[in-house]
Amino acid sequence: MTRVRVTAPRSFHPGGPATAGSITAGGAAAGRTAVETREAAEESDAGQVFIRSLIRSQLRLGIVVAAGFLLILLAFALLLGLVPGLAELRIAGLPFDWVLLGAGIYPVIGLSAWLYVRTAARNESRYRDLAGDK
């Protein structure tokens, strides 16, 4: 039984079916398709280094964003626990801790998600530039 390595989805080219054997509009060198060129680049030693680098950078990004979010959440909890009387404070009839969690955490979640998506896209763009993908 042979191992099959799936590296990318089949590409779609206008005017033709979505197959791995379709020739790109720019015409690949010596009749090679974009998928074959990408697979060859990924199979090379340099391609493997690029892929491992991308995976490490995405993992590092996920860990940094998650750790930053947890630190902010911990800071909110410490603020409520260490400042006397803050938990009993009311703003517009609502307890301050609810307001802090409702109005303070959700923007942090949104900002964390936005930063993660933006940085992950930049990492992937850098990978494509290094790997020679268009």
PDB file of C-alpha atoms in Angstrom:
ATOM      1  CA  MET A   1       0.000   0.000   0.000  1.00  0.00           C
ATOM      2  CA  THR A   2       1.466   3.386  -0.965  1.00  0.00           C
ATOM      3  CA  ARG A   3       1.235   6.506   1.117  1.00  0.00           C
ATOM      4  CA  VAL A   4      -0.555   9.441  -0.411  1.00  0.00           C
ATOM      5  CA  ARG A   5       0.303  12.929   0.774  1.00  0.00           C
ATOM      6  CA  VAL A   6      -2.418  15.541   0.349  1.00  0.00           C
ATOM      7  CA  THR A   7      -0.795  18.983   0.304  1.00  0.00           C
ATOM      8  CA  ALA A   8      -3.315  21.327  -1.259  1.00  0.00           C
ATOM      9  CA  PRO A   9      -6.858  21.351  -2.588  1.00  0.00           C
ATOM     10  CA  ARG A  10      -7.360  20.949  -6.276  1.00  0.00           C
ATOM     11  CA  SER A  11      -7.257  24.255  -8.060  1.00  0.00           C
ATOM     12  CA  PHE A  12     -10.077  25.616 -10.182  1.00  0.00           C
ATOM     13  CA  HIS A  13      -9.329  27.189 -13.538  1.00  0.00           C
ATOM     14  CA  PRO A  14     -12.010  29.059 -15.515  1.00  0.00           C
ATOM     15  CA  GLY A  15     -13.080  27.179 -18.590  1.00  0.00           C
ATOM     16  CA  GLY A  16     -12.029  23.805 -17.262  1.00  0.00           C
ATOM     17  CA  PRO A  17     -12.818  21.318 -14.560  1.00  0.00           C
ATOM     18  CA  ALA A  18     -11.270  21.509 -11.135  1.00  0.00           C
ATOM     19  CA  THR A  19      -8.483  18.992 -11.563  1.00  0.00           C
ATOM     20  CA  ALA A  20      -4.977  18.678 -10.312  1.00  0.00           C
ATOM     21  CA  GLY A  21      -3.766  18.396 -13.898  1.00  0.00           C
ATOM     22  CA  SER A  22      -5.023  21.750 -15.164  1.00  0.00           C
ATOM     23  CA  ILE A  23      -2.389  24.067 -16.602  1.00  0.00           C
ATOM     24  CA  THR A  24      -2.278  27.559 -15.130  1.00  0.00           C
ATOM     25  CA  ALA A  25      -3.068  30.580 -17.279  1.00  0.00           C
ATOM     26  CA  GLY A  26       0.572  31.722 -17.107  1.00  0.00           C
ATOM     27  CA  GLY A  27       1.688  28.366 -18.459  1.00  0.00           C
ATOM     28  CA  ALA A  28       3.909  26.391 -16.143  1.00  0.00           C
ATOM     29  CA  ALA A  29       7.417  25.649 -17.278  1.00  0.00           C
ATOM     30  CA  ALA A  30       7.743  22.466 -19.363  1.00  0.00           C
ATOM     31  CA  GLY A  31       4.012  21.755 -19.022  1.00  0.00           C
ATOM     32  CA  ARG A  32       4.094  21.398 -15.231  1.00  0.00           C
ATOM     33  CA  THR A  33       0.946  22.399 -13.422  1.00  0.00           C
ATOM     34  CA  ALA A  34       0.797  24.782 -10.490  1.00  0.00           C
ATOM     35  CA  VAL A  35      -0.091  21.864  -8.208  1.00  0.00           C
ATOM     36  CA  GLU A  36       2.888  19.816  -9.423  1.00  0.00           C
ATOM     37  CA  THR A  37       5.194  22.817  -8.953  1.00  0.00           C
ATOM     38  CA  ARG A  38       3.857  23.409  -5.425  1.00  0.00           C
ATOM     39  CA  GLU A  39       4.197  19.715  -4.552  1.00  0.00           C
ATOM     40  CA  ALA A  40       7.763  19.671  -5.854  1.00  0.00           C
ATOM     41  CA  ALA A  41       8.603  22.757  -3.788  1.00  0.00           C
ATOM     42  CA  GLU A  42       7.053  21.201  -0.673  1.00  0.00           C
ATOM     43  CA  GLU A  43       8.930  17.927  -1.197  1.00  0.00           C
ATOM     44  CA  SER A  44      12.301  19.679  -1.423  1.00  0.00           C
ATOM     45  CA  ASP A  45      14.431  20.250   1.661  1.00  0.00           C
ATOM     46  CA  ALA A  46      13.909  24.002   1.429  1.00  0.00           C
ATOM     47  CA  GLY A  47      10.144  23.519   1.049  1.00  0.00           C
ATOM     48  CA  GLN A  48      10.053  21.351   4.149  1.00  0.00           C
ATOM     49  CA  VAL A  49      11.967  24.027   6.081  1.00  0.00           C
ATOM     50  CA  PHE A  50       9.491  26.689   4.911  1.00  0.00           C
ATOM     51  CA  ILE A  51       6.500  24.565   5.937  1.00  0.00           C
ATOM     52  CA  ARG A  52       7.954  23.785   9.374  1.00  0.00           C
ATOM     53  CA  SER A  53       8.742  27.471   9.815  1.00  0.00           C
ATOM     54  CA  LEU A  54       5.148  28.420   8.938  1.00  0.00           C
ATOM     55  CA  ILE A  55       3.734  25.837  11.342  1.00  0.00           C
ATOM     56  CA  ARG A  56       6.025  27.031  14.149  1.00  0.00           C
ATOM     57  CA  SER A  57       5.163  30.684  13.554  1.00  0.00           C
ATOM     58  CA  GLN A  58       1.412  29.943  13.542  1.00  0.00           C
ATOM     59  CA  LEU A  59       1.747  27.877  16.734  1.00  0.00           C
ATOM     60  CA  ARG A  60       3.791  30.615  18.400  1.00  0.00           C
ATOM     61  CA  LEU A  61       1.184  33.191  17.363  1.00  0.00           C
ATOM     62  CA  GLY A  62      -1.655  31.107  18.809  1.00  0.00           C
ATOM     63  CA  ILE A  63       0.191  30.630  22.083  1.00  0.00           C
ATOM     64  CA  VAL A  64       1.043  34.340  22.378  1.00  0.00           C
ATOM     65  CA  VAL A  65      -2.537  35.457  21.670  1.00  0.00           C
ATOM     66  CA  ALA A  66      -4.008  32.891  24.083  1.00  0.00           C
ATOM     67  CA  ALA A  67      -1.482  33.765  26.812  1.00  0.00           C
ATOM     68  CA  GLY A  68      -2.102  37.498  26.364  1.00  0.00           C
ATOM     69  CA  PHE A  69      -5.847  37.000  26.596  1.00  0.00           C
ATOM     70  CA  LEU A  70      -5.495  34.866  29.728  1.00  0.00           C
ATOM     71  CA  LEU A  71      -3.215  37.453  31.336  1.00  0.00           C
ATOM     72  CA  ILE A  72      -5.776  40.189  30.712  1.00  0.00           C
ATOM     73  CA  LEU A  73      -8.525  37.967  32.134  1.00  0.00           C
ATOM     74  CA  LEU A  74      -6.365  37.262  35.186  1.00  0.00           C
ATOM     75  CA  ALA A  75      -5.676  40.990  35.599  1.00  0.00           C
ATOM     76  CA  PHE A  76      -9.423  41.697  35.633  1.00  0.00           C
ATOM     77  CA  ALA A  77      -9.949  39.004  38.293  1.00  0.00           C
ATOM     78  CA  LEU A  78      -7.067  40.361  40.383  1.00  0.00           C
ATOM     79  CA  LEU A  79      -8.419  43.892  40.070  1.00  0.00           C
ATOM     80  CA  LEU A  80     -11.779  42.779  41.422  1.00  0.00           C
ATOM     81  CA  GLY A  81     -10.198  40.725  44.194  1.00  0.00           C
ATOM     82  CA  LEU A  82      -7.524  43.149  45.370  1.00  0.00           C
ATOM     83  CA  VAL A  83      -9.372  46.476  45.287  1.00  0.00           C
ATOM     84  CA  PRO A  84     -11.695  46.542  48.274  1.00  0.00           C
ATOM     85  CA  GLY A  85     -15.266  47.583  47.626  1.00  0.00           C
ATOM     86  CA  LEU A  86     -14.942  47.386  43.836  1.00  0.00           C
ATOM     87  CA  ALA A  87     -17.171  44.315  43.624  1.00  0.00           C
ATOM     88  CA  GLU A  88     -19.961  46.162  45.483  1.00  0.00           C
ATOM     89  CA  LEU A  89     -19.783  49.215  43.205  1.00  0.00           C
ATOM     90  CA  ARG A  90     -22.763  49.654  40.877  1.00  0.00           C
ATOM     91  CA  ILE A  91     -22.863  51.386  37.508  1.00  0.00           C
ATOM     92  CA  ALA A  92     -26.330  52.145  36.136  1.00  0.00           C
ATOM     93  CA  GLY A  93     -27.757  49.617  38.587  1.00  0.00           C
ATOM     94  CA  LEU A  94     -25.448  46.806  37.455  1.00  0.00           C
ATOM     95  CA  PRO A  95     -22.643  45.338  39.553  1.00  0.00           C
ATOM     96  CA  PHE A  96     -19.218  46.622  38.472  1.00  0.00           C
ATOM     97  CA  ASP A  97     -17.820  43.120  37.934  1.00  0.00           C
ATOM     98  CA  TRP A  98     -20.585  42.396  35.419  1.00  0.00           C
ATOM     99  CA  VAL A  99     -19.945  45.674  33.627  1.00  0.00           C
ATOM    100  CA  LEU A 100     -16.213  44.955  33.601  1.00  0.00           C
ATOM    101  CA  LEU A 101     -16.746  41.489  32.168  1.00  0.00           C
ATOM    102  CA  GLY A 102     -19.418  42.592  29.698  1.00  0.00           C
ATOM    103  CA  ALA A 103     -17.854  45.806  28.462  1.00  0.00           C
ATOM    104  CA  GLY A 104     -14.219  44.951  29.146  1.00  0.00           C
ATOM    105  CA  ILE A 105     -13.745  41.357  28.031  1.00  0.00           C
ATOM    106  CA  TYR A 106     -15.704  41.322  24.777  1.00  0.00           C
ATOM    107  CA  PRO A 107     -13.632  44.085  23.175  1.00  0.00           C
ATOM    108  CA  VAL A 108     -10.496  42.197  24.269  1.00  0.00           C
ATOM    109  CA  ILE A 109     -11.840  39.022  22.625  1.00  0.00           C
ATOM    110  CA  GLY A 110     -12.575  40.941  19.415  1.00  0.00           C
ATOM    111  CA  LEU A 111      -9.178  42.628  19.404  1.00  0.00           C
ATOM    112  CA  SER A 112      -7.402  39.323  20.065  1.00  0.00           C
ATOM    113  CA  ALA A 113      -9.258  37.638  17.211  1.00  0.00           C
ATOM    114  CA  TRP A 114      -8.561  40.528  14.825  1.00  0.00           C
ATOM    115  CA  LEU A 115      -4.853  40.559  15.685  1.00  0.00           C
ATOM    116  CA  TYR A 116      -4.621  36.786  15.314  1.00  0.00           C
ATOM    117  CA  VAL A 117      -6.282  36.721  11.888  1.00  0.00           C
ATOM    118  CA  ARG A 118      -4.223  39.664  10.621  1.00  0.00           C
ATOM    119  CA  THR A 119      -0.926  38.203  11.810  1.00  0.00           C
ATOM    120  CA  ALA A 120      -1.748  34.678  10.615  1.00  0.00           C
ATOM    121  CA  ALA A 121      -2.521  36.049   7.147  1.00  0.00           C
ATOM    122  CA  ARG A 122       0.770  37.960   7.172  1.00  0.00           C
ATOM    123  CA  ASN A 123       2.640  34.768   8.169  1.00  0.00           C
ATOM    124  CA  GLU A 124       1.014  32.850   5.322  1.00  0.00           C
ATOM    125  CA  SER A 125       1.772  35.653   2.871  1.00  0.00           C
ATOM    126  CA  ARG A 126       5.433  35.571   3.895  1.00  0.00           C
ATOM    127  CA  TYR A 127       5.435  31.795   3.410  1.00  0.00           C
ATOM    128  CA  ARG A 128       3.958  32.137  -0.078  1.00  0.00           C
ATOM    129  CA  ASP A 129       6.603  34.744  -0.936  1.00  0.00           C
ATOM    130  CA  LEU A 130       9.396  32.445   0.266  1.00  0.00           C
ATOM    131  CA  ALA A 131       7.938  29.340  -1.386  1.00  0.00           C
ATOM    132  CA  GLY A 132       7.349  31.149  -4.664  1.00  0.00           C
ATOM    133  CA  ASP A 133       3.564  30.628  -4.748  1.00  0.00           C
ATOM    134  CA  LYS A 134       1.491  33.355  -6.341  1.00  0.00           C
TER     135      LYS A 134
END
